[in-house]
Short mmCIF file of C-alpha atoms in Angstrom, two decimals:
data_model
loop_
_atom_site.label_atom_id
_atom_site.label_comp_id
_atom_site.label_asym_id
_atom_site.label_seq_id
_atom_site.Cartn_x
_atom_site.Cartn_y
_atom_site.Cartn_z
CA UNK A 249 116.48 77.48 -85.17
CA UNK A 250 117.72 79.51 -82.15
CA UNK A 251 116.29 78.32 -78.86
CA UNK A 252 113.49 80.52 -77.38
CA UNK A 253 113.87 80.97 -73.89
CA UNK A 254 109.86 81.20 -73.15
CA UNK A 255 110.21 78.47 -70.47
CA UNK A 256 111.84 75.60 -69.01
CA UNK A 257 108.96 73.33 -69.50
CA UNK A 258 109.18 70.94 -72.49
CA UNK A 259 106.74 71.18 -75.54
CA UNK A 260 104.54 68.15 -75.90
CA UNK A 261 104.28 66.99 -79.29
CA UNK A 262 101.25 64.60 -79.39
CA UNK A 263 101.75 61.32 -82.44
CA UNK A 264 104.82 60.24 -83.76
CA UNK A 265 104.23 59.44 -87.22
CA UNK A 266 106.53 61.57 -89.63
CA UNK A 267 105.41 64.99 -89.03
CA UNK A 268 105.51 64.24 -84.89
CA UNK A 269 108.93 62.60 -85.31
CA UNK A 270 110.48 65.87 -87.41
CA UNK A 271 108.50 68.53 -84.61
CA UNK A 272 110.56 66.40 -81.67
CA UNK A 273 113.70 66.45 -83.90
CA UNK A 274 113.50 70.23 -84.66
CA UNK A 275 112.85 70.99 -81.08
CA UNK A 276 115.31 69.21 -79.83
CA UNK A 277 118.23 70.19 -81.93
CA UNK A 278 117.68 73.74 -81.16
CA UNK A 279 117.83 72.92 -77.94
CA UNK A 280 114.44 72.91 -76.49
CA UNK A 281 112.98 70.31 -74.16
CA UNK A 282 110.65 68.25 -75.73
CA UNK A 283 108.10 65.15 -74.91
CA UNK A 284 106.36 62.83 -78.08
CA UNK A 285 103.63 61.66 -76.58
CA UNK A 286 102.62 58.42 -79.14
CA UNK A 287 99.28 56.13 -78.08
CA UNK A 288 100.53 53.30 -80.11
CA UNK A 289 103.69 50.74 -79.68
CA UNK A 290 105.49 52.11 -82.05
CA UNK A 291 106.27 55.00 -83.95
CA UNK A 292 106.16 56.25 -88.20
CA UNK A 293 102.03 55.53 -88.39
CA UNK A 294 101.75 53.57 -91.60
CA UNK A 295 105.24 54.10 -92.69
CA UNK A 296 106.46 50.30 -91.80
CA UNK A 297 109.33 48.64 -93.66
CA UNK A 298 109.61 45.11 -93.81
CA UNK A 299 112.82 42.90 -94.85
CA UNK A 300 112.09 38.84 -94.97
CA UNK A 301 115.37 36.61 -95.10
CA UNK A 302 114.30 34.88 -98.64
CA UNK A 303 115.25 38.57 -99.78
CA UNK A 304 112.01 40.49 -100.25
CA UNK A 305 111.33 43.94 -98.91
CA UNK A 306 107.98 45.36 -98.93
CA UNK A 307 106.14 48.90 -97.38
CA UNK A 308 102.61 48.62 -95.81
CA UNK A 309 102.09 52.09 -96.36
CA UNK A 310 104.17 54.94 -99.10
CA UNK A 311 107.11 53.30 -100.55
CA UNK A 312 108.72 56.25 -101.71
CA UNK A 313 109.87 60.01 -101.31
CA UNK A 314 109.95 62.61 -104.23
CA UNK A 315 112.66 64.30 -103.21
CA UNK A 316 112.67 68.28 -104.22
CA UNK A 317 112.78 69.92 -100.98
CA UNK A 318 116.07 71.49 -100.10
CA UNK A 319 114.86 71.18 -96.49
CA UNK A 320 113.91 67.49 -96.89
CA UNK A 321 117.06 66.83 -98.35
CA UNK A 322 119.39 68.45 -95.45
CA UNK A 323 117.03 66.60 -93.02
CA UNK A 324 118.52 63.52 -94.60
CA UNK A 325 121.72 64.64 -94.56
CA UNK A 326 121.76 66.29 -90.85
CA UNK A 327 120.70 62.40 -89.69
CA UNK A 328 123.53 60.68 -91.84
CA UNK A 329 121.07 59.30 -94.38
CA UNK A 330 122.79 60.54 -97.57
CA UNK A 331 124.41 57.27 -98.60
CA UNK A 332 121.85 54.97 -98.06
CA UNK A 333 119.36 56.66 -100.53
CA UNK A 334 118.29 54.52 -103.23
CA UNK A 335 117.11 56.45 -106.28
CA UNK A 336 114.74 54.64 -108.71
CA UNK A 337 116.30 52.16 -111.39
CA UNK A 338 116.48 54.17 -114.45
CA UNK A 339 115.39 51.10 -116.46
CA UNK A 340 112.04 51.47 -114.64
CA UNK A 341 111.40 53.90 -117.23
CA UNK A 342 107.68 53.88 -118.14
CA UNK A 343 104.41 54.42 -116.48
CA UNK A 344 101.77 52.60 -117.88
CA UNK A 345 97.83 53.58 -118.00
CA UNK A 346 95.18 51.02 -118.97
CA UNK A 347 93.31 51.69 -121.91
CA UNK A 348 91.15 48.67 -123.94
CA UNK A 349 92.39 46.53 -121.44
CA UNK A 350 95.64 46.94 -122.18
CA UNK A 351 98.87 48.33 -120.68
CA UNK A 352 99.82 51.49 -122.52
CA UNK A 353 103.08 53.77 -121.92
CA UNK A 354 101.75 57.01 -120.76
CA UNK A 355 103.64 59.94 -123.13
CA UNK A 356 106.52 61.20 -121.13
CA UNK A 357 107.62 63.41 -123.81
CA UNK A 358 105.80 66.06 -126.68
CA UNK A 359 107.15 63.36 -129.71
CA UNK A 360 105.91 60.65 -127.67
CA UNK A 361 102.62 62.46 -126.92
CA UNK A 362 102.18 62.56 -130.56
CA UNK A 363 102.06 58.99 -130.93
CA UNK A 364 100.41 57.63 -128.32
CA UNK A 365 97.21 55.40 -128.37
CA UNK A 366 96.14 56.74 -125.12
CA UNK A 367 94.85 59.53 -126.19
CA UNK A 368 92.72 60.51 -129.40
CA UNK A 369 93.97 63.12 -132.32
CA UNK A 370 91.52 65.50 -130.88
CA UNK A 371 92.89 65.15 -127.27
CA UNK A 372 96.78 65.65 -128.65
CA UNK A 373 95.51 69.14 -130.43
CA UNK A 374 94.03 70.15 -127.39
CA UNK A 375 97.14 69.33 -125.37
CA UNK A 376 99.53 71.09 -127.81
CA UNK A 377 97.30 74.35 -127.69
CA UNK A 378 97.09 74.27 -124.07
CA UNK A 379 100.23 76.36 -124.34
CA UNK A 380 98.34 79.37 -125.36
CA UNK A 381 95.81 79.40 -122.11
CA UNK A 382 95.77 82.98 -121.02
CA UNK A 383 95.76 83.25 -116.94
CA UNK A 384 92.35 83.37 -115.10
CA UNK A 385 91.05 83.76 -111.74
CA UNK A 386 88.05 81.19 -110.57
CA UNK A 387 85.96 83.23 -108.54
CA UNK A 388 85.79 79.61 -106.52
CA UNK A 389 87.01 76.61 -105.96
CA UNK A 390 86.38 74.00 -108.57
CA UNK A 391 87.06 70.16 -108.59
CA UNK A 392 90.33 69.35 -109.62
CA UNK A 393 88.88 67.09 -112.61
CA UNK A 394 87.05 69.98 -113.44
CA UNK A 395 90.31 72.25 -113.70
CA UNK A 396 92.25 70.04 -115.89
CA UNK A 397 88.76 69.30 -117.74
CA UNK A 398 88.88 73.03 -118.87
CA UNK A 399 92.35 72.61 -120.19
CA UNK A 400 92.58 69.68 -121.62
CA UNK A 401 89.48 67.89 -122.04
CA UNK A 402 87.37 64.97 -120.44
CA UNK A 403 89.91 62.44 -122.26
CA UNK A 404 92.82 63.50 -120.47
CA UNK A 405 90.68 63.89 -117.15
CA UNK A 406 89.46 59.52 -117.58
CA UNK A 407 92.67 58.20 -118.79
CA UNK A 408 95.08 60.25 -117.34
CA UNK A 409 94.24 62.60 -114.41
CA UNK A 410 91.24 59.92 -112.70
CA UNK A 411 94.11 57.05 -112.34
CA UNK A 412 96.90 59.14 -110.83
CA UNK A 413 94.43 60.52 -108.26
CA UNK A 414 93.08 57.08 -107.72
CA UNK A 415 96.71 55.80 -107.10
CA UNK A 416 98.54 58.22 -105.57
CA UNK A 417 95.55 59.81 -103.27
CA UNK A 418 93.05 56.77 -103.59
CA UNK A 419 90.54 59.76 -104.29
CA UNK A 420 87.75 60.97 -106.79
CA UNK A 421 88.91 63.96 -108.94
CA UNK A 422 85.58 65.05 -109.33
CA UNK A 423 85.35 65.51 -105.70
CA UNK A 424 89.01 66.55 -104.95
CA UNK A 425 89.30 70.47 -104.16
CA UNK A 426 91.87 71.89 -106.80
CA UNK A 427 92.71 74.43 -104.54
CA UNK A 428 93.23 72.97 -101.50
CA UNK A 429 94.70 69.28 -102.79
CA UNK A 430 96.80 70.79 -105.90
CA UNK A 431 97.18 74.49 -104.56
CA UNK A 432 100.25 74.64 -107.08
CA UNK A 433 98.11 73.60 -110.12
CA UNK A 434 95.69 76.20 -108.69
CA UNK A 435 97.90 79.08 -108.43
CA UNK A 436 99.81 78.24 -111.95
CA UNK A 437 96.60 78.66 -113.85
CA UNK A 438 95.84 82.23 -111.82
CA UNK A 439 99.68 83.29 -112.65
CA UNK A 440 100.79 81.60 -116.12
CA UNK A 441 97.20 80.53 -117.41
CA UNK A 442 98.65 77.02 -119.17
CA UNK A 443 99.32 74.03 -117.17
CA UNK A 444 102.13 73.17 -119.25
CA UNK A 445 103.22 76.73 -119.86
CA UNK A 446 103.87 76.92 -115.98
CA UNK A 447 105.60 73.32 -115.69
CA UNK A 448 107.90 74.47 -118.39
CA UNK A 449 108.82 77.65 -116.58
CA UNK A 450 109.15 76.28 -113.12
CA UNK A 451 111.42 73.63 -114.68
CA UNK A 452 113.76 76.76 -116.17
CA UNK A 453 113.69 78.89 -113.05
CA UNK A 454 115.16 75.53 -110.86
CA UNK A 455 117.68 75.03 -113.30
CA UNK A 456 118.53 78.86 -113.66
CA UNK A 457 118.75 78.25 -109.33
CA UNK A 458 120.79 75.24 -109.51
CA UNK A 459 118.09 73.27 -107.93
CA UNK A 460 119.50 69.48 -107.99
CA UNK A 461 116.00 67.58 -110.31
CA UNK A 462 113.30 65.74 -108.12
CA UNK A 463 114.30 62.27 -107.95
CA UNK A 464 111.94 59.20 -106.75
CA UNK A 465 114.37 57.61 -103.79
CA UNK A 466 113.84 55.35 -100.74
CA UNK A 467 116.55 53.66 -98.79
CA UNK A 468 118.31 50.41 -98.70
CA UNK A 469 115.91 49.19 -96.40
CA UNK A 470 113.31 51.35 -96.90
CA UNK A 471 111.61 54.14 -95.63
CA UNK A 472 111.57 52.69 -92.20
CA UNK A 473 115.72 53.86 -92.06
CA UNK A 474 114.18 57.24 -92.04
CA UNK A 475 111.69 57.08 -89.43
CA UNK A 476 114.29 54.72 -87.19
CA UNK A 477 116.79 57.78 -87.81
CA UNK A 478 114.38 60.32 -86.57
CA UNK A 479 113.60 58.55 -83.29
CA UNK A 480 117.65 57.71 -82.68
CA UNK A 481 117.84 61.55 -83.05
CA UNK A 482 115.92 62.53 -80.30
CA UNK A 483 117.47 62.60 -76.55
CA UNK A 484 116.78 59.93 -73.89
CA UNK A 485 113.41 59.62 -72.69
CA UNK A 486 112.03 62.32 -74.99
CA UNK A 487 109.97 59.60 -76.58
CA UNK A 488 106.77 58.04 -74.57
CA UNK A 489 104.95 55.21 -76.38
CA UNK A 490 101.73 53.53 -75.14
CA UNK A 491 100.68 57.03 -74.12
CA UNK A 492 97.49 58.24 -75.09
CA UNK A 493 96.27 62.22 -74.73
CA UNK A 494 92.58 62.15 -73.81
CA UNK A 495 92.85 66.12 -73.04
CA UNK A 496 94.32 69.50 -72.48
CA UNK A 497 93.59 72.22 -70.86
CA UNK A 498 95.42 75.78 -70.24
CA UNK A 499 97.31 75.89 -66.79
CA UNK A 500 98.27 79.80 -66.41
CA UNK A 501 100.83 80.16 -69.34
CA UNK A 502 101.37 76.23 -69.29
CA UNK A 503 99.04 73.20 -70.52
CA UNK A 504 98.39 70.43 -68.51
CA UNK A 505 97.76 67.05 -70.41
CA UNK A 506 96.18 64.04 -69.17
CA UNK A 507 95.04 60.91 -70.57
CA UNK A 508 96.41 56.97 -70.20
CA UNK A 509 99.98 55.76 -69.89
CA UNK A 510 100.23 52.17 -70.23
CA UNK A 511 96.25 51.72 -69.21
CA UNK A 512 97.28 54.20 -66.16
CA UNK A 513 95.94 57.86 -65.72
CA UNK A 514 98.36 60.17 -66.29
CA UNK A 515 98.76 64.36 -66.44
CA UNK A 516 101.62 66.45 -66.86
CA UNK A 517 102.30 70.04 -67.60
CA UNK A 518 103.87 71.51 -70.96
CA UNK A 519 104.80 74.89 -72.14
CA UNK A 520 102.95 74.43 -75.48
CA UNK A 521 101.16 71.76 -77.85
CA UNK A 522 102.02 70.60 -81.16
CA UNK A 523 99.12 68.27 -82.77
CA UNK A 524 100.56 65.85 -84.99
CA UNK A 525 97.44 63.28 -84.67
CA UNK A 526 95.46 61.93 -87.91
CA UNK A 527 91.97 63.67 -87.93
CA UNK A 528 90.10 60.39 -86.36
CA UNK A 529 92.19 61.05 -83.28
CA UNK A 530 92.12 64.51 -83.03
CA UNK A 531 88.45 64.90 -83.63
CA UNK A 532 87.95 63.44 -80.37
CA UNK A 533 90.09 65.30 -78.07
CA UNK A 534 88.59 67.27 -75.43
CA UNK A 535 90.35 70.90 -75.40
CA UNK A 536 90.20 73.79 -72.55
CA UNK A 537 88.23 74.51 -69.62
CA UNK A 538 85.48 73.34 -69.45
CA UNK A 539 86.54 71.09 -72.13
CA UNK A 540 84.97 70.95 -75.71
CA UNK A 541 86.30 69.42 -78.44
CA UNK A 542 87.11 72.07 -81.23
CA UNK A 543 88.27 69.72 -83.84
CA UNK A 544 84.82 67.72 -83.57
CA UNK A 545 84.20 68.52 -87.53
CA UNK A 546 86.92 66.80 -88.66
CA UNK A 547 84.81 64.10 -88.32
CA UNK A 548 83.56 65.06 -91.76
CA UNK A 549 86.96 64.76 -93.46
CA UNK A 550 86.92 61.34 -95.49
CA UNK A 551 89.33 58.50 -94.99
CA UNK A 552 88.60 55.69 -97.32
CA UNK A 553 89.90 52.24 -96.67
CA UNK A 554 92.74 50.98 -98.58
CA UNK A 555 94.56 47.78 -98.64
CA UNK A 556 97.92 46.98 -99.64
CA UNK A 557 98.97 43.83 -101.32
CA UNK A 558 102.73 43.07 -101.52
CA UNK A 559 103.01 39.74 -103.75
CA UNK A 560 106.31 37.90 -105.10
CA UNK A 561 106.38 35.55 -108.53
CA UNK A 562 108.90 33.83 -110.94
CA UNK A 563 109.88 35.91 -113.31
CA UNK A 564 109.20 32.86 -115.70
CA UNK A 565 105.26 33.31 -114.57
CA UNK A 566 105.06 36.76 -115.66
CA UNK A 567 104.81 37.55 -119.37
CA UNK A 568 105.01 41.51 -118.90
CA UNK A 569 108.65 43.17 -119.50
CA UNK A 570 107.92 45.26 -116.32
CA UNK A 571 109.92 48.44 -117.86
CA UNK A 572 108.58 50.94 -115.51
CA UNK A 573 107.30 52.40 -112.60
CA UNK A 574 103.82 50.68 -112.77
CA UNK A 575 100.46 50.41 -114.06
CA UNK A 576 98.02 52.86 -112.40
CA UNK A 577 94.15 52.42 -113.07
CA UNK A 578 91.36 54.33 -115.02
CA UNK A 579 88.16 53.63 -113.26
CA UNK A 580 86.32 53.86 -116.80
CA UNK A 581 88.21 50.69 -117.21
CA UNK A 582 85.92 48.82 -115.02
CA UNK A 583 89.27 47.16 -113.04
CA UNK A 584 88.91 46.46 -109.57
CA UNK A 585 92.46 47.71 -108.38
CA UNK A 586 93.60 51.07 -107.96
CA UNK A 587 97.17 50.47 -109.63
CA UNK A 588 100.27 48.26 -109.14
CA UNK A 589 103.81 49.31 -108.75
CA UNK A 590 106.86 47.00 -109.81
CA UNK A 591 108.39 47.07 -106.66
CA UNK A 592 111.43 45.08 -108.24
CA UNK A 593 111.57 47.15 -111.56
CA UNK A 594 111.85 50.27 -109.22
CA UNK A 595 114.22 49.22 -106.64
CA UNK A 596 115.77 45.71 -108.05
CA UNK A 597 116.88 44.57 -104.97
CA UNK A 598 113.13 44.02 -103.27
CA UNK A 599 112.77 40.62 -104.62
CA UNK A 600 115.28 37.50 -104.51
CA UNK A 601 116.99 36.62 -108.08
CA UNK A 602 114.44 34.81 -110.53
CA UNK A 603 111.68 36.93 -109.35
CA UNK A 604 109.62 39.84 -109.34
CA UNK A 605 107.50 41.81 -106.86
CA UNK A 606 104.29 43.74 -106.82
CA UNK A 607 102.68 46.16 -104.72
CA UNK A 608 99.00 46.43 -105.52
CA UNK A 609 96.46 48.81 -103.59
CA UNK A 610 92.48 48.13 -103.87
CA UNK A 611 89.85 50.18 -101.98
CA UNK A 612 89.62 54.23 -102.49
CA UNK A 613 87.35 56.72 -102.68
CA UNK A 614 85.61 55.01 -105.77
CA UNK A 615 85.40 51.31 -104.58
CA UNK A 616 85.48 51.33 -100.63
CA UNK A 617 84.03 48.38 -100.47
CA UNK A 618 87.02 46.40 -101.75
CA UNK A 619 89.70 48.28 -99.22
CA UNK A 620 88.14 46.05 -96.35
CA UNK A 621 88.28 42.49 -97.97
CA UNK A 622 89.34 39.87 -95.92
CA UNK A 623 92.97 38.74 -97.29
CA UNK A 624 91.76 35.99 -99.00
CA UNK A 625 89.32 37.32 -100.91
CA UNK A 626 91.64 40.37 -101.33
CA UNK A 627 94.18 38.10 -102.59
CA UNK A 628 91.57 36.15 -105.15
CA UNK A 629 90.71 39.68 -106.32
CA UNK A 630 93.80 41.02 -106.95
CA UNK A 631 95.69 37.79 -109.05
CA UNK A 632 92.19 37.69 -110.90
CA UNK A 633 93.37 41.22 -112.25
CA UNK A 634 96.89 40.92 -112.54
CA UNK A 635 96.32 37.97 -115.05
CA UNK A 636 94.68 39.94 -117.87
CA UNK A 637 96.59 42.69 -117.24
CA UNK A 638 100.11 41.52 -116.84
CA UNK A 639 100.25 37.96 -118.11
CA UNK A 640 100.33 36.48 -114.81
CA UNK A 641 100.28 32.49 -115.16
CA UNK A 642 101.57 31.20 -111.96
CA UNK A 643 100.42 31.68 -108.45
CA UNK A 644 102.54 34.09 -106.07
CA UNK A 645 105.35 32.70 -104.20
CA UNK A 646 104.78 35.54 -101.42
CA UNK A 647 102.64 37.41 -100.22
CA UNK A 648 101.74 40.29 -97.46
CA UNK A 649 98.57 42.01 -96.86
CA UNK A 650 97.91 45.48 -94.84
CA UNK A 651 94.53 46.92 -94.60
CA UNK A 652 93.93 50.98 -93.43
CA UNK A 653 90.69 51.32 -92.79
CA UNK A 654 91.05 54.95 -92.67
CA UNK A 655 93.56 55.62 -94.97
CA UNK A 656 94.52 59.22 -96.92
CA UNK A 657 92.29 62.21 -95.70
CA UNK A 658 90.88 63.41 -98.86
CA UNK A 659 91.03 67.15 -99.53
CA UNK A 660 87.57 67.07 -101.15
CA UNK A 661 85.76 70.33 -102.26
CA UNK A 662 84.61 72.29 -98.84
CA UNK A 663 87.94 71.54 -97.47
CA UNK A 664 88.45 75.05 -96.17
CA UNK A 665 85.94 74.06 -93.39
CA UNK A 666 88.24 71.95 -91.90
CA UNK A 667 90.97 73.99 -92.51
CA UNK A 668 88.97 76.87 -90.81
CA UNK A 669 88.13 75.24 -87.63
CA UNK A 670 91.75 73.88 -87.35
CA UNK A 671 92.76 77.92 -87.80
CA UNK A 672 90.23 78.81 -85.30
CA UNK A 673 91.21 76.26 -82.52
CA UNK A 674 95.02 78.06 -82.74
CA UNK A 675 94.05 81.40 -82.26
CA UNK A 676 91.50 80.80 -79.65
CA UNK A 677 94.08 78.78 -77.61
CA UNK A 678 97.70 79.86 -77.56
CA UNK A 679 100.48 77.95 -77.75
CA UNK A 680 98.25 75.03 -79.44
CA UNK A 681 99.61 74.09 -82.93
CA UNK A 682 98.36 71.43 -85.38
CA UNK A 683 100.55 69.60 -87.90
CA UNK A 684 100.55 66.89 -90.50
CA UNK A 685 98.31 65.48 -92.98
CA UNK A 686 94.95 66.83 -91.57
CA UNK A 687 96.25 70.13 -93.26
CA UNK A 688 99.45 70.43 -94.28
CA UNK A 689 99.29 67.39 -97.55
CA UNK A 690 99.40 63.72 -98.02
CA UNK A 691 103.01 62.95 -99.10
CA UNK A 692 105.82 62.09 -96.57
CA UNK A 693 107.77 65.19 -97.30
CA UNK A 694 105.20 67.12 -96.82
CA UNK A 695 104.64 65.63 -93.29
CA UNK A 696 108.14 66.07 -92.84
CA UNK A 697 107.84 69.73 -93.75
CA UNK A 698 105.08 70.25 -91.41
CA UNK A 699 106.35 69.26 -88.38
CA UNK A 700 110.00 71.06 -88.83
CA UNK A 701 107.65 74.40 -90.02
CA UNK A 702 105.48 73.96 -86.85
CA UNK A 703 108.71 73.41 -84.95
CA UNK A 704 109.74 76.85 -86.11
CA UNK A 705 106.67 78.38 -85.04
CA UNK A 706 106.45 77.17 -81.89
CA UNK A 707 110.09 78.55 -81.00
CA UNK A 708 109.38 81.78 -82.28
CA UNK A 709 106.34 82.16 -80.24
CA UNK A 710 106.39 84.83 -77.38
#
């Protein structure tokens, strides 16, 4: 990035989650003065890794990165973390789905597709014939369930799509926007027709360009490693914790930002604003003079509650081979959990010898009542589910519980009204930029890219 000499005033980045940290890092790396203001006492948002003396290691939020973007790889390299990357164990080769109450490996290749008990013969035939689907342009957005159902049928929606959406997004495929939640699939249908053929073509083009295959990774001490490295990369005095921004108003060509720092009023002047806040914080922010709430519409953006329960068992107390990434739950199977990550199969050092670790998610859009259960009730629920699914016979020897009352934002049908509100505010208020999950994708890599790209946009502004 090149330094934009627009002003000697610093840029204010508000919110020190992954997007805000990346934005502040990008600005500081370019030599631009920057201040990072965070309302809580720590950075990283829901990303929080814990390492225990007994040998257990947990994540309170996301626990892996899908490493496929060169810009994210470059960021990790610049932070000096490349040698600290740990990739998912090749032994964790299966992705299990539940059918008729039993874990079934998801098909990973055309031969395994033909033999899987997950789908009926009619669905297998439809999967094969989908290769001949012609491109189409839909007149309006549709749900993700509709798009996938049109290509592959209801059985794939019920036993593949919905468990994926529930386990990864905590969402409802019948309500998620195909255009906004999975824009790549939306474009693949327009450009290629067949979604399977588009995947094959994309993989071939990546090989031709010499791009490495996407990898599921973390770091030896968890994703907190990335957060800590981003924080350390910032110059002294950039980060201000316990600083809650309540209002921002244009002040000539600059911005006057006010709020409370450690309970006391503060007011500072900045050249530009990057708002890297979650929707619940963004919606209450007063902007302008006289003040208004241009993001108030975001109160309607769904954030279902999700609890993350980390469990450890003696290996002999679990009958399942645990030879995979984890287990996803089709809602039609009427279970009460979203999914299970086989944590110690994915990263073997995250449980002590002779033990296995799980991460279980409950709640989400389809079962929000479970997302806010007290820890003892959540543990009892999870134990009762793991017993028949994985053959768990003993009691856990380790247990951690984290509740996120407003977890992952849902890019449901009609999401464009939120995007339009954000875009309108940016156009009305020069020097104001919005980054992060509220618009640019829910994954950690998406948040990092959003922060870096917003920093470049800020640097390039006149």
